[in-house]
Amino acid sequence: MRNQRNRTIRAIAALACVASLSLHGQSLAAHKTQRVIWVMTDGLRWQEVFQGAEPALMNKENGVSNPEALKKDFWRESAEDRRKALMPFLWTKVAKDGQLYGNRMLGSEASVTNGLNFSYPGYNESLTGAADPRIDSNDKKYNPNVTVLEWLHGKPSFKGKVAAFGAWDVFPFIFNAPRAGFPVNAGYDPMEGFAGNPVMKTLNDLKADSPRDWDDEPFDNLTFHTALEYLKQRRPRLMYLSLGETDDWAHAGKYGEYLRSTQRADQYLKTLWETLQSMAEYRGVTALIFSPDHGRGVGSEWRSHGQKIPESKYIWMAFLGPDTPALGERANIAPVKQSQIAATLTALLGEDYHATVPASGAPIDDVIHPAGGRP
Ligand SMILES: [Zn+2]
C-alpha cells in the first residue's frame, strides 16, 4: 500500500512535469503577435505621461501665450484626470488592455543606460538593445551597430516587410539605411516609390513647401501621415515611427506647444491602433510599443536634458498587444531599462534577439508572458 502510494505520487509528479514542459512549449509556440508597430516620441517626460500637465509651467514664463486656454484644455484637479486629458488613448485603451512602465511615484522606474541622455545614444540603445560609448553625439554618422529592425529584416519572413519613419533627419544614419536595406524615410525627404498615389504626392508636396521651424525635421503630422499611408498600402510586419515635436517645443521653451504635440502623439497612436484593427492582416495579431529616447529635467530644467541633467535618464514605456497581459499601470516592480525594449519586441514576435546579441538587455518578462501562463 505504501509502495503503491509512492508510485502514485511519483506518477503524478512526472505528469505534472510533462504538463509544465508542454505548457512552456505552448506559451512559446502560441504567441499571437505577428506584427509590431513601434512609435517613439522624442524627449517626452515621464512626469507628463503619469501626472499630466504641470501647473507651475502653464504660464507666460514658459512660453504659453494663452495660459487660460491651455488650462481649460489640460488642467484638472487630479493627476489621473490631467493625464487622461493629455493622453486619452494611453489612459483609456493602453492602461486598460496593456502595460505602462515608469511611474516613479508608484515604484516603477524606467531609465536609459547610456549615461548621456540625449537623442542618438537613446535611439541607438533602444534600437540595438545596448548602449554604445562610441555613439556620443547627434552627428550624422552611420551607425556601426545593427538595429533590431535590420536584424529582423535579415530573416526571410521579414524581408521586404520592415519600414522606418522619422521626423528627425538623422534617422537614415541611426538605422544605417544604405546597409540596412529597408526604407527609412526621414526629415523633409519625399517618400519615394509611390508614383500615382495622390495621398503620398500631397504629403511630399507639403514637406517640400511648408514653412520650416526646424532645419532638421518637419512637424510630426507630415511624418505621421506618411507612415500611415505606407502602412495602409504596403502592410509591413514591422514599422517604426519617431516623432520629434515634443523635444523641439521643449527646447524652444514653449510648454503649451509641448503639451499639444504630446496630445497629438497620443491621437496618432489611437489612429494607428484603430487602423490596425480595421485591417485583417493586423487585427488581433499586432503589438504597439510606445517610448521616448530620453527624459528631461525637473522644474525649470524641463526644457533640457543630457549628461548634466541626471533626472533626464528616467523614461517611460507602453506596450499593447495580444501577448501582453493587461496589467495596466505598473507599480512596485523591478526597474526596467531602455536597452530591454529591442529584445522585448522580438520576443513578442517569437524571435530571440537577446540570445544572438547577449550584450542587449533581456526581454521584459511581464510584457511577453500570458498572465499565469509562465511555468
Ligand atoms: Zn533634445
PDB file of N, CA, C and O and ligand atoms in Angstrom, residues 42 119 247 251 294 296 305, ligand 1:
ATOM      1  N   ASP A  42      10.137  62.013 -29.123  1.00  0.00           N
ATOM      2  CA  ASP A  42      11.426  62.479 -28.630  1.00  0.00           C
ATOM      3  C   ASP A  42      11.295  63.288 -27.339  1.00  0.00           C
ATOM      4  O   ASP A  42      10.595  64.307 -27.294  1.00  0.00           O
ATOM      5  N   SER A 119      19.630  62.294 -27.809  1.00  0.00           N
ATOM      6  CA  SER A 119      18.884  61.509 -28.797  1.00  0.00           C
ATOM      7  C   SER A 119      19.602  60.320 -29.456  1.00  0.00           C
ATOM      8  O   SER A 119      19.149  59.181 -29.332  1.00  0.00           O
ATOM      9  N   ASP A 247      10.305  67.145 -28.309  1.00  0.00           N
ATOM     10  CA  ASP A 247      11.627  67.644 -27.920  1.00  0.00           C
ATOM     11  C   ASP A 247      11.853  69.077 -28.403  1.00  0.00           C
ATOM     12  O   ASP A 247      12.381  69.916 -27.676  1.00  0.00           O
ATOM     13  N   HIS A 251      12.704  72.390 -26.080  1.00  0.00           N
ATOM     14  CA  HIS A 251      13.929  73.190 -26.204  1.00  0.00           C
ATOM     15  C   HIS A 251      13.604  74.657 -26.489  1.00  0.00           C
ATOM     16  O   HIS A 251      14.323  75.554 -26.062  1.00  0.00           O
ATOM     17  N   HIS A 294      14.746  59.730 -24.365  1.00  0.00           N
ATOM     18  CA  HIS A 294      15.321  60.209 -23.103  1.00  0.00           C
ATOM     19  C   HIS A 294      14.254  60.998 -22.379  1.00  0.00           C
ATOM     20  O   HIS A 294      13.206  61.308 -22.955  1.00  0.00           O
ATOM     21  N   ARG A 296      13.697  64.433 -19.426  1.00  0.00           N
ATOM     22  CA  ARG A 296      14.113  65.836 -19.349  1.00  0.00           C
ATOM     23  C   ARG A 296      14.324  66.187 -17.875  1.00  0.00           C
ATOM     24  O   ARG A 296      14.017  65.404 -16.991  1.00  0.00           O
ATOM     25  N   HIS A 305      17.903  68.417 -21.277  1.00  0.00           N
ATOM     26  CA  HIS A 305      18.246  67.040 -20.922  1.00  0.00           C
ATOM     27  C   HIS A 305      19.705  66.829 -21.258  1.00  0.00           C
ATOM     28  O   HIS A 305      20.330  67.681 -21.865  1.00  0.00           O
TER      29      HIS A 305
HETATM   30 ZN    ZN B   1      16.663  67.333 -27.207  1.00  0.00          ZN
END
